[in-house]
Amino acid sequence: MRAFTYERASSVEAAAKAAASNPEAKFIAGGTNLLDLMKLEIETPTHLIDINGLGLDKIETTADGGLRIGALVRNTDLAAHETVRRDYGLLSRALVAGASGQLRNRATTAGNLLQRTRCPYFYDTNQPCNKRQPGSGCSAIGGFSRQHAVVGTSDACIATHPSDMAIAMSALDAVVETAKSDGSRRSIPIADFHRLPGDTPHIETILESGEFITAVVLPPPFGGKHIYRKVRDRASYAFAIVSIGAVIQQDGTGRVAVGGVAHKPWRIEAADTELPKGARVTASALLADARPTEQNRFKIDLVERALGAVIAEARD
């Protein structure tokens, strides 16, 4: 790990200004992803800004009956919160499926959304990776690609987003609240928050320099059946090969998001209208522009079958 300096931010505004003034700075909260990347010298910040003392760890009801989740709420506390379990069961289930208890005790809401890909070529500093070193190439293209994306890819990157929580947030139409270095705030629909790789896969979100997440807001509860189904290579805390987050009403209508298939949580609103017609039609709408490799082509069938299981569970 390379040497770095450290400070504890005294306010949201001070934290944003400190980050904007130093392009080599990183925010640190739980550190469950950042510290691992620093040890591997994939992330090499010269300065860390600790935001744990900013009071962003509250879960509060909004005026319209939704829920505001502070950026620093730990995953354990969020999954166990009475309102989340009752009204946003999809989110609670996704969090519990996402990691071990030890990691959930440290991981934060904002950090979960911002975690970086688990592509093995990204983690292997001996291999070219456009996400780690822009312009160096993508080792996954033409390499071992079983775990990689099948939709929303580019010629520069076929990595997937690893977060389970983000899939639930996407299906629930969450809004990400941020603070910027000039003192202004933004509210960003989660569908717009993460970027597709294009020619710049190292730029993963639309956050600007110094801007950071302060909260995630959920709309009023949708009701219906909340289901999170995660297909993985082993039952204990593995990243998803494919995951389905869905809220389905008694009439078969609902919302669905897919994980393990793209550079970001994959949600196509037009596919929601196809849910009552069955898994095959909905999966075709979700993955209409899929570009799989020979090694991960099976994911298209897997999405259909996993979604079929979710629809069957909702009907039961």
mmCIF file of C-alpha atoms in Angstrom:
data_model
loop_
_atom_site.group_PDB
_atom_site.id
_atom_site.type_symbol
_atom_site.label_atom_id
_atom_site.label_comp_id
_atom_site.label_asym_id
_atom_site.label_seq_id
_atom_site.Cartn_x
_atom_site.Cartn_y
_atom_site.Cartn_z
ATOM 1 C CA MET A 1 0.000 0.000 0.000
ATOM 2 C CA ARG A 2 1.336 3.409 -0.927
ATOM 3 C CA ALA A 3 1.660 6.233 1.593
ATOM 4 C CA PHE A 4 -1.271 8.627 1.949
ATOM 5 C CA THR A 5 -2.442 11.470 4.165
ATOM 6 C CA TYR A 6 -5.708 11.456 6.101
ATOM 7 C CA GLU A 7 -8.272 13.897 7.431
ATOM 8 C CA ARG A 8 -11.647 13.734 9.144
ATOM 9 C CA ALA A 9 -14.154 15.950 7.405
ATOM 10 C CA SER A 10 -15.930 18.432 9.666
ATOM 11 C CA SER A 11 -18.942 19.009 7.398
ATOM 12 C CA VAL A 12 -20.481 17.896 4.125
ATOM 13 C CA GLU A 13 -19.335 21.110 2.449
ATOM 14 C CA ALA A 14 -15.764 20.787 3.765
ATOM 15 C CA ALA A 15 -15.549 17.187 2.579
ATOM 16 C CA ALA A 16 -16.694 18.078 -0.947
ATOM 17 C CA LYS A 17 -14.306 21.048 -1.163
ATOM 18 C CA ALA A 18 -11.368 18.988 0.092
ATOM 19 C CA ALA A 19 -12.006 16.322 -2.559
ATOM 20 C CA ALA A 20 -12.488 18.867 -5.353
ATOM 21 C CA SER A 21 -9.188 20.566 -4.513
ATOM 22 C CA ASN A 22 -7.227 17.300 -4.693
ATOM 23 C CA PRO A 23 -7.900 15.007 -7.685
ATOM 24 C CA GLU A 24 -5.890 12.263 -5.956
ATOM 25 C CA ALA A 25 -8.198 12.207 -2.902
ATOM 26 C CA LYS A 26 -10.803 9.568 -2.072
ATOM 27 C CA PHE A 27 -13.655 9.491 0.411
ATOM 28 C CA ILE A 28 -13.542 6.661 2.945
ATOM 29 C CA ALA A 29 -16.438 5.316 5.023
ATOM 30 C CA GLY A 30 -16.595 1.567 5.682
ATOM 31 C CA GLY A 31 -13.583 0.895 3.460
ATOM 32 C CA THR A 32 -14.710 -2.638 2.576
ATOM 33 C CA ASN A 33 -13.819 -2.168 -1.104
ATOM 34 C CA LEU A 34 -11.434 0.795 -1.156
ATOM 35 C CA LEU A 35 -8.897 -0.631 1.293
ATOM 36 C CA ASP A 36 -8.669 -3.904 -0.623
ATOM 37 C CA LEU A 37 -8.030 -1.973 -3.834
ATOM 38 C CA MET A 38 -5.399 0.175 -2.129
ATOM 39 C CA LYS A 39 -3.553 -2.903 -0.891
ATOM 40 C CA LEU A 40 -3.422 -4.193 -4.462
ATOM 41 C CA GLU A 41 -2.382 -0.728 -5.720
ATOM 42 C CA ILE A 42 -5.366 -0.614 -8.045
ATOM 43 C CA GLU A 43 -6.548 2.485 -6.195
ATOM 44 C CA THR A 44 -3.664 4.779 -5.215
ATOM 45 C CA PRO A 45 -5.138 7.860 -3.491
ATOM 46 C CA THR A 46 -2.651 10.250 -1.935
ATOM 47 C CA HIS A 47 -5.235 11.554 0.518
ATOM 48 C CA LEU A 48 -8.220 9.999 2.311
ATOM 49 C CA ILE A 49 -11.194 12.044 3.535
ATOM 50 C CA ASP A 50 -13.056 10.284 6.338
ATOM 51 C CA ILE A 51 -16.768 11.156 6.201
ATOM 52 C CA ASN A 52 -17.936 8.951 9.077
ATOM 53 C CA GLY A 53 -18.497 11.908 11.409
ATOM 54 C CA LEU A 54 -20.961 13.792 9.229
ATOM 55 C CA GLY A 55 -24.186 12.408 10.701
ATOM 56 C CA LEU A 56 -25.252 10.724 7.466
ATOM 57 C CA ASP A 57 -26.301 7.529 9.227
ATOM 58 C CA LYS A 58 -30.035 8.121 9.764
ATOM 59 C CA ILE A 59 -33.077 6.397 8.267
ATOM 60 C CA GLU A 60 -36.017 8.796 8.118
ATOM 61 C CA THR A 61 -39.524 8.878 6.676
ATOM 62 C CA THR A 62 -40.046 11.496 3.971
ATOM 63 C CA ALA A 63 -43.014 13.863 3.742
ATOM 64 C CA ASP A 64 -44.642 11.799 0.988
ATOM 65 C CA GLY A 65 -44.336 8.526 2.900
ATOM 66 C CA GLY A 66 -41.074 7.327 1.354
ATOM 67 C CA LEU A 67 -37.777 6.661 3.091
ATOM 68 C CA ARG A 68 -34.516 8.632 3.183
ATOM 69 C CA ILE A 69 -31.498 6.422 3.884
ATOM 70 C CA GLY A 70 -28.317 8.216 4.911
ATOM 71 C CA ALA A 71 -25.185 7.479 2.908
ATOM 72 C CA LEU A 72 -23.436 6.060 5.982
ATOM 73 C CA VAL A 73 -26.174 3.701 7.146
ATOM 74 C CA ARG A 74 -24.515 0.309 7.549
ATOM 75 C CA ASN A 75 -25.896 -2.539 5.490
ATOM 76 C CA THR A 76 -26.701 -4.559 8.625
ATOM 77 C CA ASP A 77 -28.789 -1.743 10.104
ATOM 78 C CA LEU A 78 -30.581 -1.098 6.826
ATOM 79 C CA ALA A 79 -31.479 -4.751 6.249
ATOM 80 C CA ALA A 80 -32.805 -5.097 9.809
ATOM 81 C CA HIS A 81 -34.738 -1.811 9.943
ATOM 82 C CA GLU A 82 -38.409 -2.422 10.729
ATOM 83 C CA THR A 83 -39.743 -0.167 7.957
ATOM 84 C CA VAL A 84 -37.400 -1.646 5.357
ATOM 85 C CA ARG A 85 -38.357 -5.191 6.286
ATOM 86 C CA ARG A 86 -42.073 -4.349 6.207
ATOM 87 C CA ASP A 87 -42.365 -2.019 3.197
ATOM 88 C CA TYR A 88 -39.205 -2.617 1.148
ATOM 89 C CA GLY A 89 -38.577 -6.308 1.618
ATOM 90 C CA LEU A 90 -36.749 -6.532 -1.704
ATOM 91 C CA LEU A 91 -34.018 -4.251 -0.354
ATOM 92 C CA SER A 92 -33.656 -6.194 2.894
ATOM 93 C CA ARG A 93 -33.397 -9.515 1.039
ATOM 94 C CA ALA A 94 -30.823 -8.179 -1.420
ATOM 95 C CA LEU A 95 -28.623 -6.853 1.382
ATOM 96 C CA VAL A 96 -28.668 -10.141 3.290
ATOM 97 C CA ALA A 97 -27.793 -12.013 0.088
ATOM 98 C CA GLY A 98 -24.928 -9.647 -0.632
ATOM 99 C CA ALA A 99 -22.208 -10.353 1.913
ATOM 100 C CA SER A 100 -21.230 -11.894 5.207
ATOM 101 C CA GLY A 101 -22.379 -10.388 8.500
ATOM 102 C CA GLN A 102 -18.920 -8.969 9.160
ATOM 103 C CA LEU A 103 -18.905 -7.075 5.871
ATOM 104 C CA ARG A 104 -22.487 -5.854 6.308
ATOM 105 C CA ASN A 105 -21.527 -4.430 9.695
ATOM 106 C CA ARG A 106 -19.002 -2.107 8.009
ATOM 107 C CA ALA A 107 -20.326 -1.566 4.482
ATOM 108 C CA THR A 108 -22.346 1.598 3.886
ATOM 109 C CA THR A 109 -25.256 2.491 1.640
ATOM 110 C CA ALA A 110 -23.210 4.853 -0.535
ATOM 111 C CA GLY A 111 -20.191 2.571 -0.618
ATOM 112 C CA ASN A 112 -22.325 -0.328 -1.772
ATOM 113 C CA LEU A 113 -23.553 1.665 -4.768
ATOM 114 C CA LEU A 114 -19.996 2.769 -5.582
ATOM 115 C CA GLN A 115 -18.184 -0.551 -5.232
ATOM 116 C CA ARG A 116 -16.081 -1.477 -8.223
ATOM 117 C CA THR A 117 -16.300 -4.522 -10.463
ATOM 118 C CA ARG A 118 -15.060 -7.936 -9.389
ATOM 119 C CA CYS A 119 -13.751 -8.741 -12.863
ATOM 120 C CA PRO A 120 -10.629 -10.892 -12.268
ATOM 121 C CA TYR A 121 -8.720 -9.003 -14.958
ATOM 122 C CA PHE A 122 -9.431 -5.731 -13.154
ATOM 123 C CA TYR A 123 -7.913 -7.208 -10.000
ATOM 124 C CA ASP A 124 -4.876 -8.668 -11.786
ATOM 125 C CA THR A 125 -2.474 -5.765 -12.279
ATOM 126 C CA ASN A 126 -0.406 -7.854 -14.696
ATOM 127 C CA GLN A 127 -3.302 -7.879 -17.178
ATOM 128 C CA PRO A 128 -4.468 -5.009 -19.429
ATOM 129 C CA CYS A 129 -7.711 -3.427 -18.221
ATOM 130 C CA ASN A 130 -9.311 -0.258 -19.553
ATOM 131 C CA LYS A 131 -11.172 0.225 -16.283
ATOM 132 C CA ARG A 132 -7.944 0.165 -14.270
ATOM 133 C CA GLN A 133 -5.645 1.735 -16.873
ATOM 134 C CA PRO A 134 -7.562 3.557 -19.631
ATOM 135 C CA GLY A 135 -6.406 2.674 -23.126
ATOM 136 C CA SER A 136 -4.557 -0.500 -22.148
ATOM 137 C CA GLY A 137 -7.166 -2.907 -23.540
ATOM 138 C CA CYS A 138 -9.700 -5.388 -22.156
ATOM 139 C CA SER A 139 -8.340 -8.816 -21.251
ATOM 140 C CA ALA A 140 -11.832 -10.210 -20.694
ATOM 141 C CA ILE A 141 -12.675 -9.761 -24.374
ATOM 142 C CA GLY A 142 -11.211 -12.894 -25.873
ATOM 143 C CA GLY A 143 -10.364 -14.197 -22.416
ATOM 144 C CA PHE A 144 -12.331 -16.081 -19.769
ATOM 145 C CA SER A 145 -15.683 -14.301 -19.820
ATOM 146 C CA ARG A 146 -18.164 -16.619 -18.105
ATOM 147 C CA GLN A 147 -18.959 -14.093 -15.361
ATOM 148 C CA HIS A 148 -19.056 -11.047 -17.584
ATOM 149 C CA ALA A 149 -21.741 -8.806 -19.057
ATOM 150 C CA VAL A 150 -24.047 -9.807 -21.894
ATOM 151 C CA VAL A 151 -25.836 -6.489 -22.441
ATOM 152 C CA GLY A 152 -24.808 -2.828 -22.425
ATOM 153 C CA THR A 153 -21.218 -3.769 -23.235
ATOM 154 C CA SER A 154 -18.699 -1.994 -25.439
ATOM 155 C CA ASP A 155 -15.480 -2.822 -27.272
ATOM 156 C CA ALA A 156 -13.626 -1.361 -24.278
ATOM 157 C CA CYS A 157 -15.199 -3.298 -21.391
ATOM 158 C CA ILE A 158 -17.537 -6.191 -20.597
ATOM 159 C CA ALA A 159 -17.328 -6.017 -16.781
ATOM 160 C CA THR A 160 -20.406 -6.324 -14.561
ATOM 161 C CA HIS A 161 -21.524 -4.266 -11.579
ATOM 162 C CA PRO A 162 -21.264 -6.366 -8.395
ATOM 163 C CA SER A 163 -23.810 -4.769 -6.044
ATOM 164 C CA ASP A 164 -26.897 -6.696 -4.900
ATOM 165 C CA MET A 165 -28.298 -3.665 -3.097
ATOM 166 C CA ALA A 166 -28.151 -1.590 -6.292
ATOM 167 C CA ILE A 167 -30.404 -4.085 -8.074
ATOM 168 C CA ALA A 168 -33.054 -3.676 -5.387
ATOM 169 C CA MET A 169 -32.675 0.112 -5.415
ATOM 170 C CA SER A 170 -33.110 0.085 -9.184
ATOM 171 C CA ALA A 171 -36.327 -1.957 -9.053
ATOM 172 C CA LEU A 172 -37.603 0.368 -6.318
ATOM 173 C CA ASP A 173 -36.850 3.515 -8.400
ATOM 174 C CA ALA A 174 -34.577 5.051 -5.775
ATOM 175 C CA VAL A 175 -33.145 8.559 -6.075
ATOM 176 C CA VAL A 176 -29.538 9.318 -5.112
ATOM 177 C CA GLU A 177 -28.968 12.618 -3.283
ATOM 178 C CA THR A 178 -25.522 14.215 -3.532
ATOM 179 C CA ALA A 179 -23.550 17.247 -2.354
ATOM 180 C CA LYS A 180 -21.157 19.195 -4.600
ATOM 181 C CA SER A 181 -18.118 21.306 -3.809
ATOM 182 C CA ASP A 182 -19.934 24.555 -4.705
ATOM 183 C CA GLY A 183 -22.527 23.876 -2.000
ATOM 184 C CA SER A 184 -25.280 22.783 -4.380
ATOM 185 C CA ARG A 185 -27.150 19.488 -4.135
ATOM 186 C CA ARG A 186 -28.441 17.052 -6.746
ATOM 187 C CA SER A 187 -31.151 14.393 -6.828
ATOM 188 C CA ILE A 188 -30.266 11.719 -9.397
ATOM 189 C CA PRO A 189 -32.614 8.876 -10.392
ATOM 190 C CA ILE A 190 -30.682 5.676 -9.850
ATOM 191 C CA ALA A 191 -31.332 4.680 -13.468
ATOM 192 C CA ASP A 192 -29.115 7.632 -14.480
ATOM 193 C CA PHE A 193 -26.513 7.318 -11.734
ATOM 194 C CA HIS A 194 -24.318 4.507 -13.113
ATOM 195 C CA ARG A 195 -22.805 4.778 -16.592
ATOM 196 C CA LEU A 196 -22.399 2.194 -19.311
ATOM 197 C CA PRO A 197 -18.752 1.581 -20.275
ATOM 198 C CA GLY A 198 -18.628 3.125 -23.764
ATOM 199 C CA ASP A 199 -15.073 4.304 -24.449
ATOM 200 C CA THR A 200 -14.504 5.338 -20.808
ATOM 201 C CA PRO A 201 -15.210 2.333 -18.578
ATOM 202 C CA HIS A 202 -13.089 3.826 -15.797
ATOM 203 C CA ILE A 203 -15.773 6.511 -15.332
ATOM 204 C CA GLU A 204 -18.475 4.493 -13.596
ATOM 205 C CA THR A 205 -20.970 7.104 -12.348
ATOM 206 C CA ILE A 206 -22.056 10.635 -13.230
ATOM 207 C CA LEU A 207 -20.591 12.064 -10.013
ATOM 208 C CA GLU A 208 -18.479 15.174 -10.580
ATOM 209 C CA SER A 209 -15.172 16.036 -8.917
ATOM 210 C CA GLY A 210 -15.735 16.480 -5.185
ATOM 211 C CA GLU A 211 -19.365 15.357 -5.376
ATOM 212 C CA PHE A 212 -20.436 12.569 -3.056
ATOM 213 C CA ILE A 213 -23.570 10.725 -1.987
ATOM 214 C CA THR A 214 -25.380 12.010 1.105
ATOM 215 C CA ALA A 215 -28.523 9.844 0.995
ATOM 216 C CA VAL A 216 -30.663 7.501 -1.080
ATOM 217 C CA VAL A 217 -34.405 8.179 -1.154
ATOM 218 C CA LEU A 218 -37.032 5.511 -1.764
ATOM 219 C CA PRO A 219 -40.526 6.458 -2.989
ATOM 220 C CA PRO A 220 -43.612 5.449 -1.014
ATOM 221 C CA PRO A 221 -44.035 1.651 -0.784
ATOM 222 C CA PHE A 222 -45.378 -0.164 -3.848
ATOM 223 C CA GLY A 223 -46.893 -3.123 -2.009
ATOM 224 C CA GLY A 224 -47.047 -6.440 -3.826
ATOM 225 C CA LYS A 225 -44.622 -9.336 -3.476
ATOM 226 C CA HIS A 226 -40.963 -8.410 -2.997
ATOM 227 C CA ILE A 227 -38.521 -11.057 -4.250
ATOM 228 C CA TYR A 228 -34.760 -11.161 -4.679
ATOM 229 C CA ARG A 229 -33.389 -14.270 -6.385
ATOM 230 C CA LYS A 230 -29.628 -14.629 -6.707
ATOM 231 C CA VAL A 231 -28.035 -17.368 -8.804
ATOM 232 C CA ARG A 232 -24.399 -17.930 -7.850
ATOM 233 C CA ASP A 233 -21.700 -20.561 -8.001
ATOM 234 C CA ARG A 234 -21.851 -21.288 -4.286
ATOM 235 C CA ALA A 235 -24.528 -20.685 -1.681
ATOM 236 C CA SER A 236 -22.377 -18.597 0.658
ATOM 237 C CA TYR A 237 -21.602 -14.979 -0.240
ATOM 238 C CA ALA A 238 -20.557 -15.263 -3.865
ATOM 239 C CA PHE A 239 -21.210 -12.555 -6.426
ATOM 240 C CA ALA A 240 -24.190 -13.113 -8.683
ATOM 241 C CA ILE A 241 -23.950 -14.906 -11.989
ATOM 242 C CA VAL A 242 -27.482 -13.578 -12.475
ATOM 243 C CA SER A 243 -29.821 -11.923 -9.991
ATOM 244 C CA ILE A 244 -33.434 -10.771 -10.221
ATOM 245 C CA GLY A 245 -34.982 -8.066 -8.080
ATOM 246 C CA ALA A 246 -38.731 -7.753 -8.513
ATOM 247 C CA VAL A 247 -41.851 -6.210 -7.015
ATOM 248 C CA ILE A 248 -44.909 -7.965 -8.444
ATOM 249 C CA GLN A 249 -48.565 -7.120 -7.799
ATOM 250 C CA GLN A 250 -51.433 -9.615 -7.624
ATOM 251 C CA ASP A 251 -52.445 -8.819 -11.224
ATOM 252 C CA GLY A 252 -48.965 -9.750 -12.442
ATOM 253 C CA THR A 253 -47.776 -6.188 -13.081
ATOM 254 C CA GLY A 254 -44.660 -4.939 -11.384
ATOM 255 C CA ARG A 255 -41.069 -3.819 -11.681
ATOM 256 C CA VAL A 256 -37.987 -5.892 -12.344
ATOM 257 C CA ALA A 257 -34.219 -5.281 -12.396
ATOM 258 C CA VAL A 258 -31.444 -7.707 -13.282
ATOM 259 C CA GLY A 259 -27.933 -8.058 -11.911
ATOM 260 C CA GLY A 260 -24.870 -9.907 -13.145
ATOM 261 C CA VAL A 261 -25.567 -9.044 -16.789
ATOM 262 C CA ALA A 262 -24.349 -5.481 -17.291
ATOM 263 C CA HIS A 263 -21.978 -2.703 -16.254
ATOM 264 C CA LYS A 264 -24.807 -1.239 -14.155
ATOM 265 C CA PRO A 265 -28.051 -2.509 -12.611
ATOM 266 C CA TRP A 266 -30.091 -3.478 -15.654
ATOM 267 C CA ARG A 267 -33.649 -2.198 -15.731
ATOM 268 C CA ILE A 268 -35.748 -1.572 -18.825
ATOM 269 C CA GLU A 269 -39.037 0.065 -17.847
ATOM 270 C CA ALA A 270 -40.683 -1.129 -21.047
ATOM 271 C CA ALA A 271 -40.095 -4.715 -19.892
ATOM 272 C CA ASP A 272 -42.307 -4.124 -16.838
ATOM 273 C CA THR A 273 -45.391 -4.064 -19.034
ATOM 274 C CA GLU A 274 -44.490 -7.530 -20.332
ATOM 275 C CA LEU A 275 -44.419 -9.178 -16.888
ATOM 276 C CA PRO A 276 -48.016 -10.467 -16.991
ATOM 277 C CA LYS A 277 -47.244 -12.212 -20.307
ATOM 278 C CA GLY A 278 -44.556 -14.399 -18.766
ATOM 279 C CA ALA A 279 -40.841 -14.762 -18.168
ATOM 280 C CA ARG A 280 -39.838 -15.519 -21.740
ATOM 281 C CA VAL A 281 -41.371 -12.316 -23.135
ATOM 282 C CA THR A 282 -40.050 -10.177 -20.276
ATOM 283 C CA ALA A 283 -36.531 -11.618 -20.519
ATOM 284 C CA SER A 284 -36.528 -10.958 -24.270
ATOM 285 C CA ALA A 285 -37.476 -7.330 -23.631
ATOM 286 C CA LEU A 286 -34.824 -6.942 -20.927
ATOM 287 C CA LEU A 287 -32.015 -8.432 -23.002
ATOM 288 C CA ALA A 288 -33.116 -7.351 -26.476
ATOM 289 C CA ASP A 289 -29.682 -5.943 -27.365
ATOM 290 C CA ALA A 290 -27.578 -8.664 -25.726
ATOM 291 C CA ARG A 291 -24.072 -9.305 -27.082
ATOM 292 C CA PRO A 292 -22.925 -12.389 -25.151
ATOM 293 C CA THR A 293 -19.687 -14.273 -25.608
ATOM 294 C CA GLU A 294 -19.669 -18.006 -26.224
ATOM 295 C CA GLN A 295 -18.779 -18.545 -22.573
ATOM 296 C CA ASN A 296 -21.588 -16.481 -21.048
ATOM 297 C CA ARG A 297 -24.372 -17.016 -23.575
ATOM 298 C CA PHE A 298 -26.056 -19.239 -20.985
ATOM 299 C CA LYS A 299 -26.882 -16.123 -18.942
ATOM 300 C CA ILE A 300 -29.696 -15.233 -21.343
ATOM 301 C CA ASP A 301 -31.477 -18.529 -20.622
ATOM 302 C CA LEU A 302 -30.605 -18.176 -16.940
ATOM 303 C CA VAL A 303 -32.297 -14.769 -16.727
ATOM 304 C CA GLU A 304 -35.449 -16.241 -18.262
ATOM 305 C CA ARG A 305 -35.495 -19.206 -15.882
ATOM 306 C CA ALA A 306 -34.707 -17.139 -12.799
ATOM 307 C CA LEU A 307 -37.402 -14.642 -13.741
ATOM 308 C CA GLY A 308 -39.829 -17.533 -14.285
ATOM 309 C CA ALA A 309 -39.093 -18.749 -10.767
ATOM 310 C CA VAL A 310 -39.687 -15.241 -9.410
ATOM 311 C CA ILE A 311 -43.042 -14.957 -11.213
ATOM 312 C CA ALA A 312 -44.087 -18.390 -9.950
ATOM 313 C CA GLU A 313 -43.153 -17.445 -6.391
ATOM 314 C CA ALA A 314 -45.141 -14.224 -6.662
ATOM 315 C CA ARG A 315 -48.224 -16.110 -7.847
ATOM 316 C CA ASP A 316 -47.947 -18.523 -4.938
#
